[in-house]
mmCIF file with all atom_site columns, C-alpha atoms in Angstrom:
data_model
loop_
_atom_site.group_PDB
_atom_site.id
_atom_site.type_symbol
_atom_site.label_atom_id
_atom_site.label_alt_id
_atom_site.label_comp_id
_atom_site.label_asym_id
_atom_site.label_entity_id
_atom_site.label_seq_id
_atom_site.pdbx_PDB_ins_code
_atom_site.Cartn_x
_atom_site.Cartn_y
_atom_site.Cartn_z
_atom_site.occupancy
_atom_site.B_iso_or_equiv
_atom_site.pdbx_formal_charge
_atom_site.auth_seq_id
_atom_site.auth_comp_id
_atom_site.auth_asym_id
_atom_site.auth_atom_id
_atom_site.pdbx_PDB_model_num
ATOM 1   C CA . MET D 1 1   ? 0.000   0.000  0.000   1.00 95.00 ? 6   MET D CA 1
ATOM 2   C CA . VAL D 1 2   ? 1.311   3.430  -1.012  1.00 98.00 ? 7   VAL D CA 1
ATOM 3   C CA . TYR D 1 3   ? -0.187  6.726  0.136   1.00 98.00 ? 8   TYR D CA 1
ATOM 4   C CA . LEU D 1 4   ? 0.193   10.107 -1.512  1.00 98.00 ? 9   LEU D CA 1
ATOM 5   C CA . GLU D 1 5   ? -0.820  12.906 0.850   1.00 97.00 ? 10  GLU D CA 1
ATOM 6   C CA . ARG D 1 6   ? -1.032  16.206 -1.015  1.00 96.00 ? 11  ARG D CA 1
ATOM 7   C CA . PHE D 1 7   ? -0.354  19.166 1.248   1.00 93.00 ? 12  PHE D CA 1
ATOM 8   C CA . ALA D 1 8   ? 0.079   22.147 -1.082  1.00 91.00 ? 13  ALA D CA 1
ATOM 9   C CA . TYR D 1 9   ? -2.253  22.927 -3.967  1.00 90.00 ? 14  TYR D CA 1
ATOM 10  C CA . LEU D 1 10  ? -0.511  25.841 -5.676  1.00 91.00 ? 15  LEU D CA 1
ATOM 11  C CA . ASP D 1 11  ? -1.416  27.662 -8.876  1.00 92.00 ? 16  ASP D CA 1
ATOM 12  C CA . SER D 1 12  ? 1.805   26.333 -10.417 1.00 94.00 ? 17  SER D CA 1
ATOM 13  C CA . GLY D 1 13  ? 1.812   22.767 -9.073  1.00 96.00 ? 18  GLY D CA 1
ATOM 14  C CA . THR D 1 14  ? 0.843   20.318 -6.346  1.00 95.00 ? 19  THR D CA 1
ATOM 15  C CA . VAL D 1 15  ? 3.237   19.061 -3.684  1.00 96.00 ? 20  VAL D CA 1
ATOM 16  C CA . GLY D 1 16  ? 2.708   15.982 -1.540  1.00 96.00 ? 21  GLY D CA 1
ATOM 17  C CA . ARG D 1 17  ? 4.320   13.285 0.524   1.00 97.00 ? 22  ARG D CA 1
ATOM 18  C CA . VAL D 1 18  ? 4.535   9.657  -0.647  1.00 98.00 ? 23  VAL D CA 1
ATOM 19  C CA . LEU D 1 19  ? 4.524   6.986  2.051   1.00 98.00 ? 24  LEU D CA 1
ATOM 20  C CA . ALA D 1 20  ? 5.377   3.326  1.497   1.00 98.00 ? 25  ALA D CA 1
ATOM 21  C CA . GLY D 1 21  ? 5.607   1.637  4.890   1.00 96.00 ? 26  GLY D CA 1
ATOM 22  C CA . ASP D 1 22  ? 8.232   3.526  6.915   1.00 97.00 ? 27  ASP D CA 1
ATOM 23  C CA . TRP D 1 23  ? 9.777   5.044  3.781   1.00 98.00 ? 28  TRP D CA 1
ATOM 24  C CA . GLU D 1 24  ? 8.764   8.469  2.477   1.00 98.00 ? 29  GLU D CA 1
ATOM 25  C CA . CYS D 1 25  ? 9.592   11.042 -0.142  1.00 98.00 ? 30  CYS D CA 1
ATOM 26  C CA . TYR D 1 26  ? 7.921   14.064 -1.765  1.00 98.00 ? 31  TYR D CA 1
ATOM 27  C CA . SER D 1 27  ? 5.838   14.303 -4.912  1.00 98.00 ? 32  SER D CA 1
ATOM 28  C CA . ILE D 1 28  ? 5.426   16.950 -7.588  1.00 98.00 ? 33  ILE D CA 1
ATOM 29  C CA . GLU D 1 29  ? 2.409   17.193 -9.880  1.00 98.00 ? 34  GLU D CA 1
ATOM 30  C CA . ARG D 1 30  ? 0.577   19.682 -12.047 1.00 97.00 ? 35  ARG D CA 1
ATOM 31  C CA . PRO D 1 31  ? -1.931  21.963 -10.281 1.00 96.00 ? 36  PRO D CA 1
ATOM 32  C CA . TRP D 1 32  ? -5.510  20.815 -9.765  1.00 95.00 ? 37  TRP D CA 1
ATOM 33  C CA . LEU D 1 33  ? -7.411  21.940 -12.884 1.00 97.00 ? 38  LEU D CA 1
ATOM 34  C CA . ASN D 1 34  ? -10.505 19.716 -12.671 1.00 96.00 ? 39  ASN D CA 1
ATOM 35  C CA . ASN D 1 35  ? -8.713  16.628 -14.015 1.00 97.00 ? 40  ASN D CA 1
ATOM 36  C CA . ARG D 1 36  ? -8.108  18.168 -17.444 1.00 97.00 ? 41  ARG D CA 1
ATOM 37  C CA . PRO D 1 37  ? -5.763  15.904 -19.424 1.00 96.00 ? 42  PRO D CA 1
ATOM 38  C CA . ASN D 1 38  ? -2.092  16.947 -19.634 1.00 95.00 ? 43  ASN D CA 1
ATOM 39  C CA . VAL D 1 39  ? -2.479  20.039 -17.411 1.00 97.00 ? 44  VAL D CA 1
ATOM 40  C CA . SER D 1 40  ? -4.039  18.785 -14.149 1.00 98.00 ? 45  SER D CA 1
ATOM 41  C CA . CYS D 1 41  ? -3.074  16.382 -11.410 1.00 98.00 ? 46  CYS D CA 1
ATOM 42  C CA . ILE D 1 42  ? -5.409  13.399 -11.146 1.00 98.00 ? 47  ILE D CA 1
ATOM 43  C CA . PRO D 1 43  ? -8.340  13.190 -8.696  1.00 97.00 ? 48  PRO D CA 1
ATOM 44  C CA . GLU D 1 44  ? -7.873  11.988 -5.161  1.00 97.00 ? 49  GLU D CA 1
ATOM 45  C CA . GLY D 1 45  ? -8.929  8.369  -4.768  1.00 97.00 ? 50  GLY D CA 1
ATOM 46  C CA . ASP D 1 46  ? -7.835  4.743  -4.788  1.00 98.00 ? 51  ASP D CA 1
ATOM 47  C CA . TYR D 1 47  ? -5.900  3.296  -7.714  1.00 98.00 ? 52  TYR D CA 1
ATOM 48  C CA . THR D 1 48  ? -4.092  0.155  -8.792  1.00 98.00 ? 53  THR D CA 1
ATOM 49  C CA . CYS D 1 49  ? -0.559  0.623  -10.097 1.00 98.00 ? 54  CYS D CA 1
ATOM 50  C CA . GLN D 1 50  ? 1.218   -1.693 -12.545 1.00 98.00 ? 55  GLN D CA 1
ATOM 51  C CA . PRO D 1 51  ? 4.594   -1.873 -14.303 1.00 98.00 ? 56  PRO D CA 1
ATOM 52  C CA . PHE D 1 52  ? 4.854   0.078  -17.559 1.00 98.00 ? 57  PHE D CA 1
ATOM 53  C CA . SER D 1 53  ? 7.426   0.614  -20.308 1.00 96.00 ? 58  SER D CA 1
ATOM 54  C CA . GLY D 1 54  ? 6.818   2.749  -23.355 1.00 93.00 ? 59  GLY D CA 1
ATOM 55  C CA . ASN D 1 55  ? 8.782   4.652  -25.957 1.00 93.00 ? 60  ASN D CA 1
ATOM 56  C CA . ARG D 1 56  ? 9.417   7.691  -23.756 1.00 92.00 ? 61  ARG D CA 1
ATOM 57  C CA . PHE D 1 57  ? 9.441   6.219  -20.233 1.00 94.00 ? 62  PHE D CA 1
ATOM 58  C CA . LYS D 1 58  ? 10.968  2.809  -19.594 1.00 95.00 ? 63  LYS D CA 1
ATOM 59  C CA . ASP D 1 59  ? 10.570  0.612  -16.534 1.00 96.00 ? 64  ASP D CA 1
ATOM 60  C CA . VAL D 1 60  ? 8.180   2.879  -14.587 1.00 98.00 ? 65  VAL D CA 1
ATOM 61  C CA . VAL D 1 61  ? 4.731   2.472  -12.995 1.00 98.00 ? 66  VAL D CA 1
ATOM 62  C CA . GLN D 1 62  ? 1.336   3.318  -14.516 1.00 98.00 ? 67  GLN D CA 1
ATOM 63  C CA . ILE D 1 63  ? -1.620  4.414  -12.393 1.00 98.00 ? 68  ILE D CA 1
ATOM 64  C CA . MET D 1 64  ? -4.600  2.513  -13.735 1.00 98.00 ? 69  MET D CA 1
ATOM 65  C CA . ASP D 1 65  ? -8.267  3.471  -14.192 1.00 97.00 ? 70  ASP D CA 1
ATOM 66  C CA . VAL D 1 66  ? -7.908  7.219  -13.696 1.00 97.00 ? 71  VAL D CA 1
ATOM 67  C CA . PRO D 1 67  ? -11.284 8.683  -14.746 1.00 96.00 ? 72  PRO D CA 1
ATOM 68  C CA . GLY D 1 68  ? -11.020 10.266 -18.189 1.00 96.00 ? 73  GLY D CA 1
ATOM 69  C CA . ARG D 1 69  ? -7.231  9.814  -18.338 1.00 97.00 ? 74  ARG D CA 1
ATOM 70  C CA . THR D 1 70  ? -4.679  7.358  -19.677 1.00 96.00 ? 75  THR D CA 1
ATOM 71  C CA . PHE D 1 71  ? -0.952  6.755  -19.284 1.00 97.00 ? 76  PHE D CA 1
ATOM 72  C CA . ILE D 1 72  ? -0.598  8.428  -15.892 1.00 98.00 ? 77  ILE D CA 1
ATOM 73  C CA . LEU D 1 73  ? 2.838   7.403  -14.618 1.00 98.00 ? 78  LEU D CA 1
ATOM 74  C CA . PHE D 1 74  ? 5.226   7.654  -11.715 1.00 98.00 ? 79  PHE D CA 1
ATOM 75  C CA . HIS D 1 75  ? 8.388   8.835  -13.487 1.00 98.00 ? 80  HIS D CA 1
ATOM 76  C CA . THR D 1 76  ? 11.433  11.041 -12.987 1.00 97.00 ? 81  THR D CA 1
ATOM 77  C CA . ALA D 1 77  ? 10.486  14.732 -12.735 1.00 98.00 ? 82  ALA D CA 1
ATOM 78  C CA . ASN D 1 78  ? 11.612  17.632 -10.571 1.00 97.00 ? 83  ASN D CA 1
ATOM 79  C CA . TRP D 1 79  ? 9.201   20.361 -11.717 1.00 96.00 ? 84  TRP D CA 1
ATOM 80  C CA . PRO D 1 80  ? 5.450   20.431 -12.508 1.00 97.00 ? 85  PRO D CA 1
ATOM 81  C CA . HIS D 1 81  ? 6.144   21.308 -16.154 1.00 96.00 ? 86  HIS D CA 1
ATOM 82  C CA . GLU D 1 82  ? 8.021   17.995 -16.504 1.00 97.00 ? 87  GLU D CA 1
ATOM 83  C CA . VAL D 1 83  ? 4.823   15.986 -15.986 1.00 97.00 ? 88  VAL D CA 1
ATOM 84  C CA . GLU D 1 84  ? 1.605   15.939 -17.997 1.00 94.00 ? 89  GLU D CA 1
ATOM 85  C CA . GLY D 1 85  ? -0.687  14.654 -15.269 1.00 94.00 ? 90  GLY D CA 1
ATOM 86  C CA . CYS D 1 86  ? 1.886   12.171 -14.000 1.00 98.00 ? 91  CYS D CA 1
ATOM 87  C CA . ILE D 1 87  ? 3.693   12.133 -10.641 1.00 98.00 ? 92  ILE D CA 1
ATOM 88  C CA . GLY D 1 88  ? 7.359   12.885 -10.040 1.00 98.00 ? 93  GLY D CA 1
ATOM 89  C CA . VAL D 1 89  ? 9.119   12.121 -6.748  1.00 98.00 ? 94  VAL D CA 1
ATOM 90  C CA . GLY D 1 90  ? 12.125  13.536 -4.917  1.00 98.00 ? 95  GLY D CA 1
ATOM 91  C CA . ASN D 1 91  ? 13.832  13.292 -1.549  1.00 97.00 ? 96  ASN D CA 1
ATOM 92  C CA . TYR D 1 92  ? 13.129  16.908 -0.597  1.00 94.00 ? 97  TYR D CA 1
ATOM 93  C CA . PHE D 1 93  ? 11.135  19.845 -1.897  1.00 93.00 ? 98  PHE D CA 1
ATOM 94  C CA . VAL D 1 94  ? 11.237  23.622 -2.097  1.00 90.00 ? 99  VAL D CA 1
ATOM 95  C CA . SER D 1 95  ? 8.506   26.045 -2.992  1.00 80.00 ? 100 SER D CA 1
ATOM 96  C CA . ASP D 1 96  ? 8.000   29.765 -3.110  1.00 74.00 ? 101 ASP D CA 1
ATOM 97  C CA . ALA D 1 97  ? 4.368   29.278 -4.273  1.00 67.00 ? 102 ALA D CA 1
ATOM 98  C CA . ARG D 1 98  ? 5.418   30.030 -7.849  1.00 78.00 ? 103 ARG D CA 1
ATOM 99  C CA . ASN D 1 99  ? 8.055   27.390 -8.442  1.00 87.00 ? 104 ASN D CA 1
ATOM 100 C CA . PRO D 1 100 ? 7.503   24.193 -6.447  1.00 95.00 ? 105 PRO D CA 1
ATOM 101 C CA . ALA D 1 101 ? 10.079  21.482 -7.073  1.00 96.00 ? 106 ALA D CA 1
ATOM 102 C CA . VAL D 1 102 ? 11.407  18.193 -5.750  1.00 97.00 ? 107 VAL D CA 1
ATOM 103 C CA . TYR D 1 103 ? 15.045  17.171 -5.993  1.00 97.00 ? 108 TYR D CA 1
ATOM 104 C CA . ASN D 1 104 ? 17.048  14.014 -6.709  1.00 98.00 ? 109 ASN D CA 1
ATOM 105 C CA . SER D 1 105 ? 14.137  12.549 -8.636  1.00 98.00 ? 110 SER D CA 1
ATOM 106 C CA . LYS D 1 106 ? 16.065  9.832  -10.487 1.00 98.00 ? 111 LYS D CA 1
ATOM 107 C CA . ASP D 1 107 ? 17.608  8.322  -7.349  1.00 98.00 ? 112 ASP D CA 1
ATOM 108 C CA . THR D 1 108 ? 14.416  8.767  -5.324  1.00 98.00 ? 113 THR D CA 1
ATOM 109 C CA . LEU D 1 109 ? 12.297  7.052  -7.981  1.00 98.00 ? 114 LEU D CA 1
ATOM 110 C CA . ALA D 1 110 ? 14.644  4.043  -8.000  1.00 98.00 ? 115 ALA D CA 1
ATOM 111 C CA . GLU D 1 111 ? 14.505  3.877  -4.203  1.00 98.00 ? 116 GLU D CA 1
ATOM 112 C CA . PHE D 1 112 ? 10.699  4.183  -4.272  1.00 98.00 ? 117 PHE D CA 1
ATOM 113 C CA . PHE D 1 113 ? 10.389  1.253  -6.683  1.00 98.00 ? 118 PHE D CA 1
ATOM 114 C CA . ASP D 1 114 ? 12.804  -0.787 -4.517  1.00 98.00 ? 119 ASP D CA 1
ATOM 115 C CA . VAL D 1 115 ? 10.567  -0.215 -1.483  1.00 98.00 ? 120 VAL D CA 1
ATOM 116 C CA . ALA D 1 116 ? 7.086   -0.300 -3.039  1.00 98.00 ? 121 ALA D CA 1
ATOM 117 C CA . GLY D 1 117 ? 7.727   -2.568 -6.001  1.00 98.00 ? 122 GLY D CA 1
ATOM 118 C CA . LYS D 1 118 ? 6.063   -1.887 -9.321  1.00 97.00 ? 123 LYS D CA 1
ATOM 119 C CA . GLU D 1 119 ? 2.659   -3.327 -8.558  1.00 98.00 ? 124 GLU D CA 1
ATOM 120 C CA . PHE D 1 120 ? 0.814   -1.757 -5.638  1.00 98.00 ? 125 PHE D CA 1
ATOM 121 C CA . HIS D 1 121 ? -2.357  -0.062 -4.437  1.00 98.00 ? 126 HIS D CA 1
ATOM 122 C CA . LEU D 1 122 ? -2.207  3.760  -4.293  1.00 98.00 ? 127 LEU D CA 1
ATOM 123 C CA . THR D 1 123 ? -4.414  6.015  -2.197  1.00 98.00 ? 128 THR D CA 1
ATOM 124 C CA . ILE D 1 124 ? -4.254  9.735  -2.960  1.00 98.00 ? 129 ILE D CA 1
ATOM 125 C CA . LYS D 1 125 ? -5.722  12.154 -0.437  1.00 97.00 ? 130 LYS D CA 1
ATOM 126 C CA . GLY D 1 126 ? -5.044  15.703 0.530   1.00 89.00 ? 131 GLY D CA 1
ATOM 127 C CA . VAL D 1 127 ? -5.831  18.803 2.413   1.00 74.00 ? 132 VAL D CA 1
ATOM 128 C CA . ARG D 1 128 ? -7.520  21.627 0.574   1.00 60.00 ? 133 ARG D CA 1
ATOM 129 C CA . ALA D 1 129 ? -4.975  24.293 1.424   1.00 52.00 ? 134 ALA D CA 1
ATOM 130 C CA . TYR D 1 130 ? -4.717  26.601 -1.557  1.00 49.00 ? 135 TYR D CA 1
ATOM 131 C CA . ILE D 1 131 ? -1.891  29.102 -1.506  1.00 48.00 ? 136 ILE D CA 1
#
């Protein structure tokens, strides 16, 4: 079981904390824009995640059955503009409300997959704190 707890819904992106057992990191996503494809983070809820490899992203995880969306992935990304509805992870974050970011995404993603595996249940929830 993996939890993503969003704690900052900013105009420029969404920041959260990913928990897999005792392990944790931070997440970066697009802002909440009513689940619009390519520009919004996905809705809060419960999802199944499965291994995925495509032309652009190899050996990552796909979040399945997102309403109205396809190919939502956990992949390497440090900034909201580096995802199109997907989720990037890092071992720490910074934000000035205009430029949220996570850091060390490549290493953190590998560590996340080592801990959580590539097939897991994901619950996304959050606080509605808009800044």
